[in-house]
Amino acid sequence: MNKQNLNLHPHIELAKDFTNSPVCKINIIEPYYQYAEANNVDKATYNDSICNDTIRQNTIYEIEDLSNDIRYENHPYVKEPPNYKYYCGAKLTTTNGIDIGSICVLDKKSKHISNRQKERLQQLALLVINTIECENRYKDIASKLDTLRDNLHKLNHDVRTPISGIVGMSDLLIEKKNHDKFPDQELKMIKESAETTLSIIDGVLENLDNGNSQHKKTGEKPLTDVIEKIKHLYNPLVQKKDLTLTFTNQVDTGVMLPHYFSLKLLQIIGNLVSNSTKFTHEKGAIEVIINRDSEHTQDILNISVKDNGKGMTSDQISAFNSGKSIARSSGTNGEKSFGVGLKHVKQMINEEEGTITVKARQSKGTEFSISLPIPVNETDTLSKPMPLFQQINGNGKTNLPTGIGWNNFDSVQ
């Protein structure tokens, strides 16, 4: 495929300038890239044999007078207009050693350029290769991203349909008068959990389509909504393992968070609670503590998620701190682990310019401590922290807090 490539034109103009030549051409002989030229020479009259000769050279290939060279004197672009006489070219070789073409300058008069000019032409050839390879990598990544986006949208469609069905069926059951086997509270939790899952899916797709920093969905959500949604989502898992899940919110209940941030917070805390649920033995305890403080003019949301479960190994902590996937391990009841949840948590926190540390010791539990800047406009209107304690047991009842020992942790950041 031969068509003009505008990305190479600056290189062409630069070569013309420092060699004082009216014409520069970049010839690509490999089919995977494009052909570029700097003037209106008729391509049909141009013969590529000199390009092939250039590629066979180990140095700059210079012909001071083409009309006096038996190899080229009868070529149309020499014998007929534009009647080129001078040629100087450098081959283009990819980083993996494949010769793909040449960059050359031509002139209608016979001449000679200095060694310094030849060196600069050779350096320019390297820049041309860099441009070509960067563009190819960009196209490859863009293609993969498009495929990923398409697959996620298909997954969204496939997952949304059954979840929406759960929401609809929950509404129908709630509206019915006689459904003793399905209490209203449990039905509402099913519905809210399904709606929360849909919100998370929407948030992921919104970030994928619009980027993390632009076109974020407007609107605000109270912090308490995030806490309630996590309770609804993970209460069934907690009850199944007879765990104690405690939320201690020391932030004013009226604090409002941007919509995108509330979804991200839901994913962060949710992933950590889910992880603790997997790796905490039956009748164990998980505690989430949320408070707020200020550093200079920035309000910080501090979150602690800790359990008295299996604890992370030193290798797992090292992988987490370096942003890698955590080695897979089974939960206390054989639950599957895919090793990506904690990596995702760290990425989301980094995107919000927050920090996360982990303290863990095998058989002694794990504690994650998070600090996130609160992206609100009127933080000075927030009242002082107010303690709001709520605990959910496996039986769904609310009790006073019970003490959990959190001593003897190895601290790693």
Short mmCIF file of C-alpha atoms in Angstrom, two decimals:
data_model
loop_
_atom_site.label_atom_id
_atom_site.label_comp_id
_atom_site.label_asym_id
_atom_site.label_seq_id
_atom_site.Cartn_x
_atom_site.Cartn_y
_atom_site.Cartn_z
CA MET A 1 0.00 0.00 0.00
CA ASN A 2 1.54 3.32 -1.10
CA LYS A 3 0.02 6.44 0.33
CA GLN A 4 1.28 9.67 1.80
CA ASN A 5 2.13 9.70 5.48
CA LEU A 6 2.01 13.13 7.07
CA ASN A 7 3.86 12.05 10.23
CA LEU A 8 7.09 11.75 8.21
CA HIS A 9 6.91 15.17 6.54
CA PRO A 10 8.85 17.00 9.30
CA HIS A 11 11.74 14.58 8.78
CA ILE A 12 11.59 15.20 5.05
CA GLU A 13 11.73 18.98 5.45
CA LEU A 14 14.61 18.68 7.91
CA ALA A 15 16.65 16.54 5.49
CA LYS A 16 16.07 19.02 2.66
CA ASP A 17 17.18 21.87 4.88
CA PHE A 18 20.49 20.57 6.25
CA THR A 19 21.58 19.00 2.93
CA ASN A 20 20.47 22.05 0.92
CA SER A 21 18.53 19.78 -1.45
CA PRO A 22 15.21 20.55 -3.17
CA VAL A 23 13.83 17.02 -2.85
CA CYS A 24 13.72 14.37 -0.14
CA LYS A 25 12.00 11.02 -0.39
CA ILE A 26 11.29 8.29 2.14
CA ASN A 27 10.83 4.95 0.41
CA ILE A 28 9.26 2.04 2.25
CA ILE A 29 9.53 -1.33 0.52
CA GLU A 30 7.84 -3.41 3.24
CA PRO A 31 4.07 -3.78 2.75
CA TYR A 32 3.14 -3.11 6.39
CA TYR A 33 3.91 0.61 6.25
CA GLN A 34 3.31 3.64 4.04
CA TYR A 35 5.14 5.57 1.35
CA ALA A 36 5.94 9.27 1.79
CA GLU A 37 7.33 11.88 -0.57
CA ALA A 38 8.14 15.58 -0.37
CA ASN A 39 7.40 16.75 -3.87
CA ASN A 40 5.12 16.03 -6.81
CA VAL A 41 7.39 13.66 -8.70
CA ASP A 42 5.36 11.24 -10.81
CA LYS A 43 5.53 7.94 -8.91
CA ALA A 44 5.02 5.97 -12.11
CA THR A 45 8.37 7.21 -13.46
CA TYR A 46 10.27 6.56 -10.26
CA ASN A 47 12.42 3.46 -10.19
CA ASP A 48 13.15 1.89 -6.78
CA SER A 49 16.38 0.15 -7.78
CA ILE A 50 18.51 2.90 -6.25
CA CYS A 51 16.62 2.43 -2.98
CA ASN A 52 17.47 -1.27 -3.03
CA ASP A 53 21.11 -0.40 -3.72
CA THR A 54 21.05 1.96 -0.72
CA ILE A 55 19.73 -0.79 1.54
CA ARG A 56 22.61 -3.04 0.56
CA GLN A 57 25.14 -0.46 1.80
CA ASN A 58 26.53 -0.38 5.34
CA THR A 59 27.10 3.39 5.13
CA ILE A 60 25.58 6.44 3.46
CA TYR A 61 25.13 5.87 -0.28
CA GLU A 62 26.10 8.95 -2.32
CA ILE A 63 26.09 9.40 -6.13
CA GLU A 64 27.47 12.82 -7.12
CA ASP A 65 26.28 12.62 -10.74
CA LEU A 66 23.64 10.05 -11.69
CA SER A 67 23.97 10.91 -15.39
CA ASN A 68 27.56 9.69 -15.37
CA ASP A 69 26.77 6.42 -13.58
CA ILE A 70 26.03 3.50 -15.91
CA ARG A 71 23.65 1.97 -13.36
CA TYR A 72 21.30 4.97 -13.31
CA GLU A 73 21.99 7.15 -16.35
CA ASN A 74 19.06 5.70 -18.33
CA HIS A 75 16.50 5.89 -15.54
CA PRO A 76 13.54 8.13 -16.46
CA TYR A 77 14.01 10.52 -13.52
CA VAL A 78 17.65 11.05 -14.68
CA LYS A 79 17.26 10.97 -18.45
CA GLU A 80 14.01 12.92 -18.49
CA PRO A 81 12.55 15.71 -16.35
CA PRO A 82 13.14 16.39 -13.52
CA ASN A 83 16.67 15.25 -14.65
CA TYR A 84 18.11 14.47 -11.23
CA LYS A 85 21.88 14.29 -10.97
CA TYR A 86 22.66 14.09 -7.26
CA TYR A 87 21.56 11.33 -4.87
CA CYS A 88 22.41 10.62 -1.24
CA GLY A 89 20.55 8.07 0.87
CA ALA A 90 20.61 6.16 4.16
CA LYS A 91 18.87 2.87 4.72
CA LEU A 92 16.08 2.43 7.25
CA THR A 93 16.59 -0.55 9.55
CA THR A 94 14.17 -1.47 12.33
CA THR A 95 15.34 -2.14 15.88
CA ASN A 96 15.03 -5.88 15.24
CA GLY A 97 17.32 -5.65 12.20
CA ILE A 98 14.86 -5.62 9.28
CA ASP A 99 15.69 -3.29 6.36
CA ILE A 100 12.46 -1.61 5.28
CA GLY A 101 13.55 1.19 2.95
CA SER A 102 15.57 4.37 2.73
CA ILE A 103 15.56 8.14 3.20
CA CYS A 104 17.27 10.06 0.43
CA VAL A 105 17.80 13.57 -0.95
CA LEU A 106 18.00 14.46 -4.65
CA ASP A 107 19.13 17.51 -6.62
CA LYS A 108 19.13 18.58 -10.25
CA LYS A 109 22.74 19.60 -10.01
CA SER A 110 25.82 17.54 -9.29
CA LYS A 111 27.32 18.18 -5.85
CA HIS A 112 28.88 16.68 -2.74
CA ILE A 113 27.79 17.03 0.90
CA SER A 114 30.06 17.03 3.94
CA ASN A 115 30.63 14.11 6.29
CA ARG A 116 28.80 16.07 8.99
CA GLN A 117 25.74 16.34 6.75
CA LYS A 118 25.92 12.62 6.02
CA GLU A 119 26.08 11.86 9.74
CA ARG A 120 22.99 13.99 10.31
CA LEU A 121 21.18 12.16 7.50
CA GLN A 122 22.10 8.87 9.19
CA GLN A 123 20.76 10.16 12.53
CA LEU A 124 17.60 11.32 10.80
CA ALA A 125 17.13 7.79 9.47
CA LEU A 126 17.06 6.57 13.09
CA LEU A 127 14.41 9.18 13.92
CA VAL A 128 12.33 8.02 10.96
CA ILE A 129 12.50 4.43 12.21
CA ASN A 130 11.52 5.59 15.70
CA THR A 131 8.50 7.42 14.28
CA ILE A 132 7.46 4.41 12.23
CA GLU A 133 7.80 1.97 15.11
CA CYS A 134 6.04 4.27 17.59
CA GLU A 135 3.14 4.67 15.20
CA ASN A 136 2.93 0.92 14.66
CA ARG A 137 2.93 0.33 18.43
CA TYR A 138 0.24 2.99 18.86
CA LYS A 139 -1.92 1.39 16.18
CA ASP A 140 -1.46 -2.02 17.78
CA ILE A 141 -2.39 -0.73 21.25
CA ALA A 142 -5.34 1.25 19.87
CA SER A 143 -6.60 -1.87 18.10
CA LYS A 144 -6.32 -3.93 21.29
CA LEU A 145 -8.06 -1.20 23.29
CA ASP A 146 -10.92 -1.11 20.79
CA THR A 147 -11.25 -4.88 21.07
CA LEU A 148 -11.20 -4.67 24.87
CA ARG A 149 -13.81 -1.92 24.85
CA ASP A 150 -16.05 -3.94 22.55
CA ASN A 151 -15.70 -7.03 24.73
CA LEU A 152 -16.53 -5.08 27.89
CA HIS A 153 -19.61 -3.58 26.26
CA LYS A 154 -20.70 -7.05 25.21
CA LEU A 155 -20.09 -8.28 28.76
CA ASN A 156 -22.08 -5.33 30.06
CA HIS A 157 -24.99 -6.36 27.85
CA ASP A 158 -24.76 -10.01 28.85
CA VAL A 159 -24.52 -9.27 32.59
CA ARG A 160 -27.02 -6.40 32.66
CA THR A 161 -29.89 -8.49 31.27
CA PRO A 162 -30.05 -11.08 34.09
CA ILE A 163 -29.33 -8.48 36.79
CA SER A 164 -32.07 -6.23 35.46
CA GLY A 165 -34.32 -9.28 35.60
CA ILE A 166 -33.47 -9.70 39.29
CA VAL A 167 -34.42 -6.06 39.92
CA GLY A 168 -37.72 -6.50 38.06
CA MET A 169 -38.63 -9.72 39.84
CA SER A 170 -37.79 -8.15 43.21
CA ASP A 171 -40.17 -5.27 42.45
CA LEU A 172 -42.96 -7.70 41.57
CA LEU A 173 -42.47 -9.72 44.77
CA ILE A 174 -42.32 -6.58 46.93
CA GLU A 175 -45.62 -5.38 45.42
CA LYS A 176 -47.40 -8.65 46.21
CA LYS A 177 -49.40 -8.79 49.43
CA ASN A 178 -48.85 -12.42 50.39
CA HIS A 179 -45.26 -13.55 50.27
CA ASP A 180 -44.47 -14.82 53.74
CA LYS A 181 -41.55 -16.86 52.42
CA PHE A 182 -39.87 -13.70 51.07
CA PRO A 183 -39.76 -10.91 53.71
CA ASP A 184 -39.69 -7.34 52.38
CA GLN A 185 -36.31 -6.56 53.94
CA GLU A 186 -34.53 -9.40 52.16
CA LEU A 187 -36.25 -8.62 48.85
CA LYS A 188 -35.21 -4.99 49.08
CA MET A 189 -31.64 -6.05 49.80
CA ILE A 190 -31.68 -8.27 46.69
CA LYS A 191 -32.95 -5.38 44.60
CA GLU A 192 -30.49 -2.84 46.01
CA SER A 193 -27.56 -5.24 45.59
CA ALA A 194 -28.48 -5.79 41.93
CA GLU A 195 -28.82 -2.04 41.37
CA THR A 196 -25.45 -1.45 43.02
CA THR A 197 -23.85 -4.03 40.72
CA LEU A 198 -25.32 -2.21 37.71
CA SER A 199 -23.93 1.10 39.02
CA ILE A 200 -20.45 -0.42 39.34
CA ILE A 201 -20.64 -1.75 35.77
CA ASP A 202 -21.74 1.68 34.53
CA GLY A 203 -18.85 3.33 36.39
CA VAL A 204 -16.28 0.99 34.84
CA LEU A 205 -17.62 1.59 31.33
CA GLU A 206 -17.80 5.34 31.93
CA ASN A 207 -14.11 5.42 32.84
CA LEU A 208 -13.22 3.23 29.86
CA ASP A 209 -15.12 5.36 27.35
CA ASN A 210 -14.31 8.81 28.72
CA GLY A 211 -11.03 8.39 30.58
CA ASN A 212 -10.32 8.82 34.28
CA SER A 213 -9.97 12.60 34.30
CA GLN A 214 -12.58 13.97 31.89
CA HIS A 215 -16.33 13.84 31.30
CA LYS A 216 -17.04 12.37 34.73
CA LYS A 217 -20.70 11.95 35.52
CA THR A 218 -22.03 14.85 37.55
CA GLY A 219 -24.06 14.66 40.74
CA GLU A 220 -23.28 13.74 44.32
CA LYS A 221 -23.92 10.82 46.64
CA PRO A 222 -23.79 10.75 50.45
CA LEU A 223 -20.97 8.75 52.02
CA THR A 224 -23.56 6.77 53.97
CA ASP A 225 -24.97 5.43 50.68
CA VAL A 226 -21.61 3.81 49.93
CA ILE A 227 -21.58 2.15 53.36
CA GLU A 228 -25.15 0.88 53.03
CA LYS A 229 -24.52 -0.53 49.56
CA ILE A 230 -21.45 -2.44 50.78
CA LYS A 231 -23.52 -3.88 53.62
CA HIS A 232 -26.22 -5.03 51.21
CA LEU A 233 -23.70 -6.53 48.78
CA TYR A 234 -21.59 -8.44 51.28
CA ASN A 235 -24.05 -9.25 54.07
CA PRO A 236 -25.02 -12.59 52.42
CA LEU A 237 -21.35 -13.67 52.30
CA VAL A 238 -20.83 -12.55 55.89
CA GLN A 239 -23.89 -14.48 57.08
CA LYS A 240 -22.85 -17.59 55.15
CA LYS A 241 -19.51 -17.74 57.01
CA ASP A 242 -20.98 -16.49 60.31
CA LEU A 243 -18.59 -13.51 60.32
CA THR A 244 -18.95 -10.18 62.12
CA LEU A 245 -18.80 -7.19 59.75
CA THR A 246 -18.47 -3.87 61.56
CA PHE A 247 -18.66 -0.36 60.08
CA THR A 248 -17.48 2.55 62.23
CA ASN A 249 -18.16 5.84 60.45
CA GLN A 250 -16.59 8.84 62.20
CA VAL A 251 -17.42 11.24 59.38
CA ASP A 252 -20.40 13.58 59.34
CA THR A 253 -23.33 11.66 57.87
CA GLY A 254 -24.12 14.61 55.59
CA VAL A 255 -20.84 14.44 53.66
CA MET A 256 -21.54 14.37 49.91
CA LEU A 257 -19.16 12.80 47.40
CA PRO A 258 -18.96 13.21 43.60
CA HIS A 259 -20.78 10.41 41.79
CA TYR A 260 -17.65 8.95 40.15
CA PHE A 261 -15.75 9.06 43.45
CA SER A 262 -18.54 7.31 45.36
CA LEU A 263 -18.49 4.48 42.80
CA LYS A 264 -14.71 4.20 43.06
CA LEU A 265 -14.95 4.18 46.85
CA LEU A 266 -17.57 1.45 46.62
CA GLN A 267 -15.20 -0.64 44.49
CA ILE A 268 -12.19 -0.03 46.75
CA ILE A 269 -13.87 -0.86 50.06
CA GLY A 270 -15.96 -3.61 48.46
CA ASN A 271 -12.90 -5.37 47.07
CA LEU A 272 -11.14 -5.24 50.43
CA VAL A 273 -14.20 -6.50 52.33
CA SER A 274 -14.63 -9.28 49.78
CA ASN A 275 -10.97 -10.22 50.19
CA SER A 276 -11.28 -10.29 53.98
CA THR A 277 -14.42 -12.41 53.72
CA LYS A 278 -12.60 -15.02 51.65
CA PHE A 279 -9.59 -15.29 53.94
CA THR A 280 -11.22 -15.04 57.36
CA HIS A 281 -12.30 -18.21 59.15
CA GLU A 282 -15.88 -18.77 60.28
CA LYS A 283 -16.92 -16.71 63.31
CA GLY A 284 -14.08 -14.30 62.49
CA ALA A 285 -14.36 -10.51 62.37
CA ILE A 286 -13.96 -7.77 59.76
CA GLU A 287 -13.95 -4.10 60.69
CA VAL A 288 -14.18 -1.03 58.45
CA ILE A 289 -13.32 2.32 60.06
CA ILE A 290 -13.81 5.61 58.19
CA ASN A 291 -12.68 9.00 59.45
CA ARG A 292 -11.64 12.35 58.05
CA ASP A 293 -8.81 14.77 58.72
CA SER A 294 -7.21 17.74 57.01
CA GLU A 295 -3.69 18.21 55.72
CA HIS A 296 -3.18 21.93 55.07
CA THR A 297 -6.15 22.79 52.81
CA GLN A 298 -6.88 19.23 51.63
CA ASP A 299 -9.51 17.06 53.29
CA ILE A 300 -8.46 13.42 53.57
CA LEU A 301 -10.71 10.39 53.90
CA ASN A 302 -9.02 7.68 55.95
CA ILE A 303 -10.28 4.12 55.63
CA SER A 304 -9.15 1.04 57.51
CA VAL A 305 -10.24 -2.49 56.57
CA LYS A 306 -8.94 -5.16 58.91
CA ASP A 307 -9.67 -8.76 59.74
CA ASN A 308 -8.35 -11.57 61.93
CA GLY A 309 -8.03 -14.07 59.09
CA LYS A 310 -5.17 -15.94 57.40
CA GLY A 311 -3.05 -12.87 56.72
CA MET A 312 -0.90 -12.16 53.66
CA THR A 313 2.49 -13.71 53.04
CA SER A 314 5.61 -11.57 52.54
CA ASP A 315 5.61 -12.46 48.82
CA GLN A 316 2.00 -11.35 48.49
CA ILE A 317 2.74 -8.08 50.28
CA SER A 318 5.74 -7.47 48.01
CA ALA A 319 3.64 -8.10 44.89
CA PHE A 320 0.91 -5.78 46.18
CA ASN A 321 3.34 -2.94 46.94
CA SER A 322 4.85 -3.21 43.45
CA GLY A 323 1.41 -3.10 41.79
CA LYS A 324 1.53 -6.69 40.53
CA SER A 325 -1.16 -9.35 40.69
CA ILE A 326 -1.18 -11.25 43.96
CA ALA A 327 -0.38 -14.95 43.79
CA ARG A 328 -3.61 -16.94 43.86
CA SER A 329 -4.57 -18.78 47.02
CA SER A 330 -7.76 -20.44 48.17
CA GLY A 331 -9.99 -18.89 50.82
CA THR A 332 -10.64 -20.47 54.19
CA ASN A 333 -13.60 -22.38 52.73
CA GLY A 334 -11.94 -23.07 49.39
CA GLU A 335 -13.16 -19.84 47.74
CA LYS A 336 -11.44 -19.12 44.43
CA SER A 337 -9.08 -16.17 44.16
CA PHE A 338 -8.03 -14.60 40.84
CA GLY A 339 -5.23 -12.41 42.18
CA VAL A 340 -6.40 -9.16 40.53
CA GLY A 341 -8.71 -7.55 43.12
CA LEU A 342 -6.00 -6.01 45.30
CA LYS A 343 -4.02 -4.88 42.23
CA HIS A 344 -7.16 -3.13 41.01
CA VAL A 345 -7.61 -1.47 44.42
CA LYS A 346 -4.07 -0.09 44.34
CA GLN A 347 -4.54 1.24 40.80
CA MET A 348 -7.76 3.05 41.72
CA ILE A 349 -6.15 4.63 44.78
CA ASN A 350 -3.16 5.78 42.71
CA GLU A 351 -5.56 7.33 40.18
CA GLU A 352 -7.02 9.45 42.98
CA GLU A 353 -3.51 10.36 44.23
CA GLY A 354 -4.13 8.50 47.47
CA THR A 355 -2.00 6.06 49.46
CA ILE A 356 -2.51 2.55 50.80
CA THR A 357 -0.44 0.55 53.28
CA VAL A 358 -0.82 -3.02 54.47
CA LYS A 359 0.00 -4.67 57.76
CA ALA A 360 -0.17 -8.43 57.84
CA ARG A 361 1.11 -11.53 59.55
CA GLN A 362 0.17 -15.07 58.71
CA SER A 363 -2.61 -16.45 60.92
CA LYS A 364 -2.90 -13.04 62.60
CA GLY A 365 -4.96 -11.13 60.05
CA THR A 366 -4.52 -8.26 57.61
CA GLU A 367 -5.12 -4.53 57.85
CA PHE A 368 -5.29 -2.13 54.89
CA SER A 369 -5.01 1.60 55.64
CA ILE A 370 -6.08 4.04 52.93
CA SER A 371 -5.86 7.82 52.65
CA LEU A 372 -7.80 9.49 49.84
CA PRO A 373 -8.16 13.21 49.06
CA ILE A 374 -11.86 14.14 49.16
CA PRO A 375 -12.78 15.75 45.80
CA VAL A 376 -15.46 18.14 47.09
CA ASN A 377 -15.81 21.87 46.51
CA GLU A 378 -17.09 23.04 49.88
CA THR A 379 -15.25 20.94 52.42
CA ASP A 380 -15.20 23.84 54.89
CA THR A 381 -18.94 23.38 55.40
CA LEU A 382 -18.44 19.86 56.74
CA SER A 383 -19.05 19.54 60.43
CA LYS A 384 -16.64 17.98 62.87
CA PRO A 385 -16.38 14.19 62.82
CA MET A 386 -19.34 12.50 64.45
CA PRO A 387 -19.08 8.84 65.49
CA LEU A 388 -21.69 6.59 63.99
CA PHE A 389 -21.28 2.95 64.95
CA GLN A 390 -23.06 0.03 63.37
CA GLN A 391 -22.24 -3.66 63.42
CA ILE A 392 -23.73 -6.50 61.39
CA ASN A 393 -23.43 -10.05 62.64
CA GLY A 394 -23.95 -13.20 60.67
CA ASN A 395 -27.51 -13.36 62.03
CA GLY A 396 -28.25 -9.85 60.76
CA LYS A 397 -28.66 -8.34 64.25
CA THR A 398 -27.08 -5.12 65.48
CA ASN A 399 -24.84 -5.37 68.57
CA LEU A 400 -22.36 -3.31 70.51
CA PRO A 401 -18.71 -3.61 69.37
CA THR A 402 -16.59 -6.51 70.44
CA GLY A 403 -12.84 -6.23 70.87
CA ILE A 404 -10.51 -7.66 68.28
CA GLY A 405 -6.78 -7.94 68.86
CA TRP A 406 -4.66 -6.24 66.17
CA ASN A 407 -1.17 -6.57 67.68
CA ASN A 408 2.10 -7.94 66.25
CA PHE A 409 1.70 -6.84 62.62
CA ASP A 410 4.56 -6.50 60.16
CA SER A 411 4.20 -3.03 58.58
CA VAL A 412 5.05 -2.65 54.91
CA GLN A 413 4.29 0.30 52.66
#
